[in-house]
Coordinates of C-alpha atoms and ligand atoms in Angstrom, one line a residue:
X1 CA 87.5 3.6 -21.4
X2 CA 89.8 1.0 -19.8
X3 CA 88.9 -2.5 -21.0
X4 CA 90.9 -5.1 -19.3
X5 CA 88.3 -7.8 -19.9
X6 CA 87.8 -7.8 -23.6
X7 CA 88.2 -11.0 -25.5
X8 CA 85.5 -13.6 -25.0
X9 CA 86.1 -15.7 -21.9
X10 CA 87.8 -12.9 -19.9
X11 CA 84.8 -10.6 -20.3
X12 CA 82.8 -9.2 -17.3
X13 CA 79.9 -11.5 -17.0
X14 CA 76.9 -11.7 -14.7
X15 CA 77.0 -15.5 -15.0
X16 CA 79.5 -18.1 -16.0
X17 CA 80.6 -19.7 -12.7
X18 CA 78.7 -22.9 -13.5
X19 CA 80.5 -23.5 -16.8
X20 CA 83.9 -25.0 -17.2
X21 CA 84.8 -23.0 -20.3
X22 CA 83.6 -19.8 -21.8
X23 CA 80.8 -19.5 -24.4
X24 CA 81.6 -20.0 -28.1
X25 CA 82.2 -16.7 -29.9
X26 CA 79.3 -17.6 -32.2
X27 CA 77.0 -17.8 -29.1
X28 CA 78.3 -14.5 -27.8
X29 CA 77.7 -12.9 -31.1
X30 CA 74.1 -13.9 -31.4
X31 CA 73.4 -13.4 -27.7
X32 CA 74.8 -9.9 -27.4
X33 CA 72.1 -7.1 -27.3
X34 CA 74.2 -4.1 -26.3
X35 CA 73.9 -2.5 -29.8
X36 CA 70.1 -2.4 -29.3
X37 CA 69.7 -1.9 -25.6
X38 CA 72.5 0.5 -24.8
X39 CA 69.9 3.3 -24.9
X40 CA 68.2 1.9 -21.8
X41 CA 71.2 3.1 -19.7
X42 CA 69.6 6.1 -18.0
X43 CA 66.6 3.9 -17.0
X44 CA 68.8 1.0 -15.9
X45 CA 70.7 3.4 -13.7
X46 CA 67.5 4.9 -12.3
X47 CA 66.1 1.5 -11.4
X48 CA 69.4 0.4 -10.0
X49 CA 69.5 3.4 -7.7
X50 CA 66.0 2.7 -6.5
X51 CA 66.9 -1.0 -6.0
X52 CA 70.0 -0.1 -4.0
X53 CA 67.9 2.2 -1.8
X54 CA 65.3 -0.5 -1.3
X55 CA 68.0 -3.1 -0.4
X56 CA 69.5 -0.7 2.1
X57 CA 66.1 0.0 3.6
X58 CA 65.4 -3.7 4.0
X59 CA 68.8 -4.1 5.8
X60 CA 70.2 -6.2 3.0
X61 CA 72.9 -3.6 2.4
X62 CA 74.5 -1.6 5.2
X63 CA 74.0 2.1 5.0
X64 CA 77.6 2.6 3.9
X65 CA 77.3 0.0 1.2
X66 CA 74.1 1.6 0.0
X67 CA 75.7 5.0 -0.1
X68 CA 78.8 3.7 -1.9
X69 CA 76.6 2.1 -4.6
X70 CA 74.6 5.3 -5.0
X71 CA 77.8 7.2 -5.5
X72 CA 79.2 4.6 -7.9
X73 CA 76.0 4.7 -10.0
X74 CA 76.3 8.5 -10.2
X75 CA 79.9 8.1 -11.4
X76 CA 78.7 5.6 -14.1
X77 CA 76.0 8.0 -15.2
X78 CA 78.5 10.8 -15.6
X79 CA 80.9 8.5 -17.5
X80 CA 78.3 7.4 -20.0
X81 CA 76.9 10.9 -20.4
X82 CA 80.5 12.0 -21.0
X83 CA 80.9 9.4 -23.8
X84 CA 81.9 6.1 -22.2
X85 CA 80.7 3.4 -24.6
X86 CA 80.4 -0.4 -24.5
X87 CA 83.3 -2.5 -25.6
X88 CA 82.9 -5.5 -27.8
X89 CA 82.8 -7.8 -24.8
X90 CA 79.8 -6.2 -23.0
X91 CA 76.8 -8.5 -23.4
X92 CA 74.0 -6.0 -22.7
X93 CA 73.4 -2.7 -21.0
X94 CA 73.0 -4.4 -17.6
X95 CA 76.3 -6.1 -17.9
X96 CA 78.0 -2.9 -19.1
X97 CA 76.7 -0.9 -16.1
X98 CA 77.7 -3.6 -13.7
X99 CA 81.2 -3.6 -15.2
X100 CA 81.5 0.2 -14.9
X101 CA 80.2 0.1 -11.4
X102 CA 82.8 -2.4 -10.4
X103 CA 85.5 -0.3 -12.0
X104 CA 84.2 2.7 -10.1
X105 CA 83.8 1.4 -6.6
X106 CA 85.2 -2.2 -6.5
X107 CA 83.8 -4.8 -4.1
X108 CA 80.5 -3.2 -2.9
X109 CA 79.3 -3.2 -6.5
X110 CA 79.0 -7.0 -6.2
X111 CA 76.1 -6.5 -3.7
X112 CA 73.8 -4.6 -6.0
X113 CA 72.6 -7.6 -8.0
X114 CA 71.2 -9.2 -4.8
X115 CA 67.7 -10.4 -5.1
X116 CA 67.1 -9.2 -8.6
X117 CA 67.6 -10.7 -12.1
X118 CA 68.1 -9.2 -15.5
X119 CA 64.6 -10.6 -16.2
X120 CA 62.8 -8.2 -13.9
X121 CA 65.5 -5.6 -14.6
X122 CA 65.1 -5.4 -18.3
X123 CA 61.4 -5.5 -18.1
X124 CA 61.5 -2.5 -15.7
X125 CA 64.0 -0.5 -17.7
X126 CA 62.0 -1.1 -20.9
X127 CA 58.9 0.1 -19.2
X128 CA 60.6 3.2 -18.0
X129 CA 61.9 3.9 -21.5
X130 CA 58.5 3.3 -23.0
X131 CA 56.7 5.7 -20.7
X132 CA 59.3 8.3 -21.5
X133 CA 58.9 7.6 -25.2
X134 CA 55.1 7.9 -25.0
X135 CA 55.5 11.3 -23.4
X136 CA 57.8 12.4 -26.2
X137 CA 55.5 11.1 -28.9
X138 CA 52.5 12.8 -27.4
X139 CA 54.3 16.1 -27.6
X140 CA 55.2 15.5 -31.2
X141 CA 51.7 14.5 -32.0
X142 CA 50.4 17.7 -30.4
X143 CA 52.7 19.7 -32.7
X144 CA 51.2 18.0 -35.7
X145 CA 47.7 18.7 -34.4
X146 CA 48.6 22.3 -33.7
X147 CA 49.7 22.7 -37.3
X148 CA 46.4 21.3 -38.4
X149 CA 44.3 23.6 -36.2
X150 CA 46.2 26.6 -37.5
X151 CA 45.6 25.6 -41.1
X152 CA 42.0 24.8 -40.3
X153 CA 41.6 28.3 -38.8
X154 CA 42.6 29.8 -42.1
X155 CA 40.2 27.6 -44.1
X156 CA 36.9 28.4 -42.3
X157 CA 35.4 30.3 -45.2
X158 CA 36.8 28.2 -48.1
X159 CA 34.8 25.6 -50.0
X160 CA 36.2 22.5 -51.5
X161 CA 34.9 19.1 -52.7
X162 CA 34.8 16.2 -50.3
X163 CA 35.3 12.9 -52.0
X164 CA 33.9 9.4 -51.6
X165 CA 35.4 6.7 -53.8
X166 CA 37.7 9.6 -54.8
X167 CA 34.8 11.0 -56.8
X168 CA 33.6 14.5 -56.1
X169 CA 30.8 14.0 -53.5
X170 CA 29.6 17.1 -51.6
X171 CA 31.0 20.6 -50.8
X172 CA 32.6 21.1 -47.4
X173 CA 34.5 23.8 -45.7
X174 CA 38.3 23.5 -46.0
X175 CA 38.5 23.6 -42.2
X176 CA 36.2 20.6 -42.0
X177 CA 38.5 18.5 -44.3
X178 CA 41.6 19.6 -42.4
X179 CA 40.1 18.7 -39.0
X180 CA 39.0 15.3 -40.4
X181 CA 42.7 14.5 -40.0
X182 CA 42.9 16.0 -36.5
X183 CA 40.5 13.6 -34.7
X184 CA 42.3 10.4 -35.6
X185 CA 45.4 11.8 -34.0
X186 CA 43.4 12.7 -30.9
X187 CA 42.5 9.0 -30.7
X188 CA 46.1 8.0 -31.3
X189 CA 47.2 10.1 -28.4
X190 CA 44.6 8.5 -26.2
X191 CA 45.9 5.0 -27.3
X192 CA 49.4 6.0 -26.5
X193 CA 48.4 7.3 -23.1
X194 CA 46.7 3.9 -22.5
X195 CA 49.8 2.1 -23.6
X196 CA 51.9 4.2 -21.3
X197 CA 49.5 3.2 -18.4
X198 CA 49.9 -0.4 -19.4
X199 CA 53.7 0.1 -19.1
X200 CA 53.2 1.7 -15.7
X201 CA 53.2 -1.6 -13.8
X202 CA 56.4 -2.3 -11.9
X203 CA 58.0 -5.7 -12.5
X204 CA 61.1 -5.1 -10.3
X205 CA 61.0 -7.4 -7.3
X206 CA 59.9 -10.3 -9.4
X207 CA 63.4 -11.7 -9.5
X208 CA 64.0 -14.2 -12.2
X209 CA 60.6 -15.8 -12.0
X210 CA 59.4 -16.5 -8.4
X211 CA 59.8 -13.1 -6.7
X212 CA 62.7 -11.7 -4.7
X213 CA 63.8 -13.7 -1.6
X214 CA 64.6 -10.5 0.3
X215 CA 62.0 -8.4 2.2
X216 CA 62.1 -5.4 -0.2
X217 CA 59.4 -2.9 -0.2
X218 CA 57.9 -2.9 -3.7
X219 CA 55.5 -0.1 -2.9
X220 CA 58.6 2.1 -2.1
X221 CA 60.1 1.0 -5.4
X222 CA 56.9 1.8 -7.2
X223 CA 56.8 5.3 -5.8
X224 CA 60.5 6.0 -6.5
X225 CA 60.2 4.9 -10.1
X226 CA 56.9 6.6 -10.8
X227 CA 54.9 3.5 -11.7
X228 CA 51.2 3.3 -11.2
X229 CA 51.0 -0.2 -9.8
X230 CA 53.0 -3.2 -8.7
X231 CA 52.8 -6.4 -10.8
X232 CA 50.6 -8.9 -9.1
X233 CA 52.4 -12.1 -10.3
X234 CA 56.1 -12.5 -10.8
X235 CA 55.8 -15.2 -13.5
X236 CA 53.6 -12.9 -15.5
X237 CA 55.7 -9.8 -14.8
X238 CA 58.9 -11.1 -16.4
X239 CA 57.2 -12.3 -19.6
X240 CA 54.6 -9.5 -20.0
X241 CA 55.3 -7.5 -23.1
X242 CA 51.7 -6.5 -23.7
X243 CA 52.6 -2.8 -23.2
X244 CA 55.0 -3.0 -26.2
X245 CA 52.3 -4.6 -28.4
X246 CA 50.0 -1.8 -27.3
X247 CA 52.5 0.9 -28.3
X248 CA 53.2 -0.8 -31.6
X249 CA 49.5 -1.1 -32.4
X250 CA 49.0 2.6 -31.5
X251 CA 51.9 3.5 -33.8
X252 CA 50.8 1.3 -36.6
X253 CA 47.4 2.9 -36.6
X254 CA 49.0 6.3 -36.3
X255 CA 51.1 5.3 -39.3
X256 CA 47.9 4.5 -41.2
X257 CA 46.5 7.9 -40.3
X258 CA 49.6 9.7 -41.4
X259 CA 49.5 7.7 -44.6
X260 CA 46.0 8.8 -45.3
X261 CA 46.8 12.4 -44.6
X262 CA 49.9 12.1 -46.8
X263 CA 47.9 10.6 -49.6
X264 CA 45.3 13.4 -49.5
X265 CA 47.9 16.1 -49.6
X266 CA 50.0 14.4 -52.3
X267 CA 46.9 14.2 -54.5
X268 CA 45.8 17.8 -53.6
X269 CA 49.3 18.9 -54.5
X270 CA 49.3 17.4 -57.9
X271 CA 48.8 19.7 -60.9
X272 CA 45.6 17.9 -61.6
X273 CA 44.1 19.0 -58.3
X274 CA 46.2 22.0 -57.5
X275 CA 44.6 22.7 -54.1
X276 CA 47.9 23.0 -52.2
X277 CA 51.4 24.0 -52.8
X278 CA 54.2 22.4 -50.7
X279 CA 56.5 24.8 -48.9
X280 CA 60.0 25.2 -50.2
X281 CA 61.6 23.9 -47.0
X282 CA 59.5 20.7 -47.2
X283 CA 59.8 20.0 -50.9
X284 CA 62.6 18.2 -52.8
X285 CA 63.6 18.6 -56.4
X286 CA 64.5 16.1 -59.1
X287 CA 68.1 15.4 -60.2
X288 CA 66.7 15.4 -63.8
X289 CA 63.5 17.4 -64.0
X290 CA 64.1 21.0 -63.0
X291 CA 60.4 21.7 -62.6
X292 CA 59.7 19.1 -59.8
X293 CA 58.5 20.0 -56.4
X294 CA 58.2 16.7 -54.6
X295 CA 56.4 16.1 -51.2
X296 CA 59.0 13.5 -50.0
X297 CA 58.1 13.9 -46.3
X298 CA 54.5 13.1 -47.0
X299 CA 55.4 10.2 -49.2
X300 CA 57.6 8.8 -46.4
X301 CA 54.7 9.3 -44.0
X302 CA 52.6 7.2 -46.4
X303 CA 55.4 4.6 -46.8
X304 CA 56.7 4.2 -43.3
X305 CA 53.4 3.1 -41.8
X306 CA 54.2 -0.4 -43.1
X307 CA 57.4 -0.5 -41.1
X308 CA 55.5 0.1 -37.8
X309 CA 53.1 -2.6 -38.9
X310 CA 56.0 -4.9 -39.5
X311 CA 57.3 -4.2 -36.0
X312 CA 53.9 -5.0 -34.5
X313 CA 53.7 -8.3 -36.4
X314 CA 57.3 -9.2 -35.5
X315 CA 56.5 -8.7 -31.8
X316 CA 53.2 -10.6 -31.9
X317 CA 55.0 -13.4 -33.7
X318 CA 57.6 -13.6 -31.0
X319 CA 55.1 -13.6 -28.2
X320 CA 52.9 -16.1 -29.7
X321 CA 55.3 -19.0 -29.6
X322 CA 56.4 -18.6 -26.0
X323 CA 55.8 -20.5 -22.8
X324 CA 55.3 -18.4 -19.6
X325 CA 58.1 -16.6 -17.8
X326 CA 61.2 -15.0 -19.4
X327 CA 62.6 -16.5 -22.6
X328 CA 65.5 -15.1 -24.5
X329 CA 63.2 -14.5 -27.5
X330 CA 61.9 -11.5 -25.6
X331 CA 65.2 -9.8 -26.2
X332 CA 63.9 -9.1 -29.7
X333 CA 61.1 -6.9 -28.3
X334 CA 63.3 -3.8 -28.1
X335 CA 64.4 -4.0 -31.7
X336 CA 60.7 -3.7 -32.8
X337 CA 59.9 -1.1 -30.1
X338 CA 62.8 1.2 -30.8
X339 CA 62.5 0.9 -34.6
X340 CA 58.8 2.0 -34.5
X341 CA 59.4 4.8 -32.0
X342 CA 62.5 6.1 -33.8
X343 CA 60.6 6.0 -37.1
X344 CA 57.7 8.0 -35.7
X345 CA 60.0 10.4 -33.9
X346 CA 61.6 11.3 -37.3
X347 CA 58.3 11.4 -39.1
X348 CA 56.1 13.5 -36.9
X349 CA 58.2 16.7 -37.0
X350 CA 58.5 16.4 -40.7
X351 CA 54.7 16.0 -41.1
X352 CA 54.2 19.0 -38.8
X353 CA 56.5 21.1 -40.8
X354 CA 55.0 19.9 -44.1
X355 CA 51.6 20.9 -42.8
X356 CA 52.6 24.3 -41.5
X357 CA 54.3 25.2 -44.8
X358 CA 51.4 24.3 -47.1
X359 CA 49.7 27.1 -49.0
X360 CA 46.2 26.5 -50.2
X361 CA 44.9 27.6 -53.5
X362 CA 41.4 28.6 -52.4
X363 CA 40.3 29.5 -56.0
X364 CA 41.2 26.1 -57.3
X365 CA 39.5 24.4 -54.3
X366 CA 36.3 26.5 -54.9
X367 CA 36.4 26.0 -58.7
X368 CA 36.4 22.2 -58.2
X369 CA 33.0 22.4 -56.5
X370 CA 30.7 21.8 -59.4
X371 CA 26.9 22.1 -59.4
X372 CA 26.2 18.4 -59.7
X373 CA 27.7 18.1 -56.2
X374 CA 24.6 19.8 -55.0
X375 CA 22.4 17.0 -56.4
X376 CA 21.7 15.8 -52.8
X377 CA 20.7 19.3 -51.8
X378 CA 18.2 19.4 -54.7
X379 CA 16.7 16.1 -53.5
X380 CA 16.6 17.4 -49.9
X381 CA 14.9 20.6 -51.3
X382 CA 12.1 18.4 -52.8
X383 CA 11.9 16.4 -49.6
X384 CA 11.3 19.7 -47.7
X385 CA 8.4 20.2 -50.1
X386 CA 7.0 16.8 -49.1
X387 CA 8.2 14.8 -52.1
X388 CA 9.5 11.3 -50.9
X389 CA 13.3 11.0 -51.0
X390 CA 13.0 8.1 -53.4
X391 CA 11.0 10.2 -55.9
X392 CA 13.3 13.2 -55.3
X393 CA 16.4 11.1 -56.0
X394 CA 14.9 10.0 -59.3
X395 CA 13.9 13.5 -60.4
X396 CA 17.3 15.0 -59.6
X397 CA 19.0 12.0 -61.3
X398 CA 17.2 12.9 -64.5
X399 CA 18.4 16.6 -64.2
X400 CA 22.0 15.4 -63.6
X401 CA 21.8 13.2 -66.7
X402 CA 20.3 16.1 -68.8
X403 CA 23.1 18.5 -67.7
X404 CA 25.7 15.8 -68.5
X405 CA 24.2 15.1 -72.0
X406 CA 24.1 18.8 -72.8
X407 CA 27.6 19.3 -71.4
X408 CA 26.5 22.1 -69.0
X409 CA 26.4 22.8 -65.3
X410 CA 23.0 22.1 -63.6
X411 CA 22.9 25.8 -62.9
X412 CA 22.7 26.4 -66.7
X413 CA 19.7 24.2 -67.2
X414 CA 16.5 26.2 -68.0
X415 CA 13.9 26.3 -65.2
X416 CA 11.5 24.4 -67.5
X417 CA 13.8 21.3 -67.2
X418 CA 13.4 21.5 -63.4
X419 CA 9.6 21.7 -63.7
X420 CA 9.6 18.7 -66.0
X421 CA 11.6 16.7 -63.5
X422 CA 9.3 17.6 -60.7
X423 CA 6.4 20.0 -60.4
X424 CA 7.5 20.7 -56.8
X425 CA 10.5 22.7 -58.0
X426 CA 10.0 26.5 -57.5
X427 CA 11.9 29.5 -58.7
X428 CA 13.9 29.4 -55.4
X429 CA 15.6 26.2 -56.5
X430 CA 18.7 28.0 -58.0
X431 CA 19.8 29.0 -54.5
X432 CA 19.9 25.3 -53.6
X433 CA 22.5 24.8 -56.3
X434 CA 24.9 27.1 -54.5
X435 CA 27.6 25.4 -52.5
X436 CA 27.3 28.0 -49.8
X437 CA 23.7 27.0 -49.3
X438 CA 24.7 23.4 -49.2
X439 CA 27.1 23.8 -46.3
X440 CA 24.8 26.2 -44.5
X441 CA 22.2 23.4 -44.4
X442 CA 24.6 21.2 -42.5
X443 CA 24.8 22.7 -39.1
X444 CA 24.2 19.3 -37.5
X445 CA 26.8 18.5 -34.8
X446 CA 29.9 17.2 -36.6
X447 CA 28.6 18.5 -39.9
X448 CA 30.3 21.0 -42.3
X449 CA 28.0 24.0 -41.5
X450 CA 30.0 27.1 -40.7
X451 CA 28.8 27.3 -37.1
X452 CA 29.2 23.6 -36.5
X453 CA 32.8 23.8 -37.9
X454 CA 33.5 26.8 -35.5
X455 CA 32.3 24.6 -32.7
X456 CA 34.5 21.8 -33.9
X457 CA 37.5 24.1 -34.0
X458 CA 36.8 25.1 -30.5
X459 CA 36.7 21.5 -29.4
X460 CA 40.0 20.8 -31.3
X461 CA 41.6 23.8 -29.5
X462 CA 40.3 22.3 -26.3
X463 CA 42.1 19.0 -27.1
X464 CA 45.3 20.8 -27.6
X465 CA 45.0 22.5 -24.3
X466 CA 44.4 19.2 -22.5
X467 CA 47.5 17.7 -21.0
Ligands
LIG501 N1 69.5 -8.6 -22.8 C1 68.4 -9.3 -22.2 C2 67.1 -8.9 -22.8 O1 67.0 -7.9 -23.4 C3 68.3 -9.1 -20.7 C4 67.7 -10.2 -20.0 C5 68.6 -11.4 -19.9 N2 68.0 -12.4 -19.1 C6 68.5 -13.7 -19.1 N3 67.9 -14.5 -18.4 N4 69.5 -14.0 -19.9 O2 66.1 -9.6 -22.7

């Protein structure tokens, strides 16, 4: 790309007339944001085309000037798509596009920046980028959810322990456990949709701070750019980064959910649990230990949540110190936003692939369900025979202790022991010690009963179908 302007004071600037000399190289270096914001170019071009159309419609540009600028912006779009890149002298993406537009069409380019500021421009471009990013992330999240539903479908008849305090608690269906990771992602998707809606308020037309001085039709702009509303206050519009905070919060919480999923699977994949085996394509080896099969993607899922959290905290820290209106501190917003979205965009496909390539060891899962996990069922059995729950809890507790002391499963205790613990125990008590019976009792909505889980799967499939 021709670059006649490189070298500090000669560079193409959108400002500078009021200064006798050029900025110090140290200032230019710290001020420059092109390395971060270059990726906004398709959106900056999109909003510039809409802006040019609006200026022409308002009579600020002649029809010919408007058409010439539209043509020039198309040329610039093609140039960048074909590989034109910023030079060291381009301050930010807006300056770059302005320079390329001048190089493409000459004088009429100078009329495009009428009535707008980079303040409303960057806010608009960032919002357009964010809405696009939320759409992409939603698709990636759906892929993860789809992998979960497919695994859940294969686990509808398989029992495993559910854990509280990481201690064996009660038996559940494998599908129930798998879907416990599905619903948090459904909420994450809703949060991202809400953040996208927050981003759907148009700042363009706010100018630098007080609103554009030209009679442009903001409703027309809104329609052209696909926003849902027009910002009601220009001071607020140029400083509002709530939508970024909302995206970063949604991604931080999503990071926490992926971390929890990752941790479950990492544990379940250890030799000690042995419930799952990680697929070859999503396992790494060790440079030293030939036997290793490491779940790196899941460990990174666990680890990278803290990065998104850091991005959120960085943004909130920036926003907290500011007066109203645009302040240059806000330039840092994109660093956090892009980092979190990039991180998630890498992570989600790797998590989806890791999930899809898992194989479950159903025998090991079943074998981990021990009879003491049916202690609650035994107590419930007594309650059905009109024993109070408090009394039942004590009676079953004694049986658990007896089995522990003898080093046997509760199923191996003689019936006499049950009768000593409570006279309400009948011969049918042994059926209550079966995990299959335990889950069958739990057909409450949202419970692990086989029919309830089938309904849950139906609902999950419905979520996937929803746009
Ligand atoms: N690169 C700047 C940013 O990202 C664009 C806005 C510059 N506005 C200004 N008044 N200097 O925030």
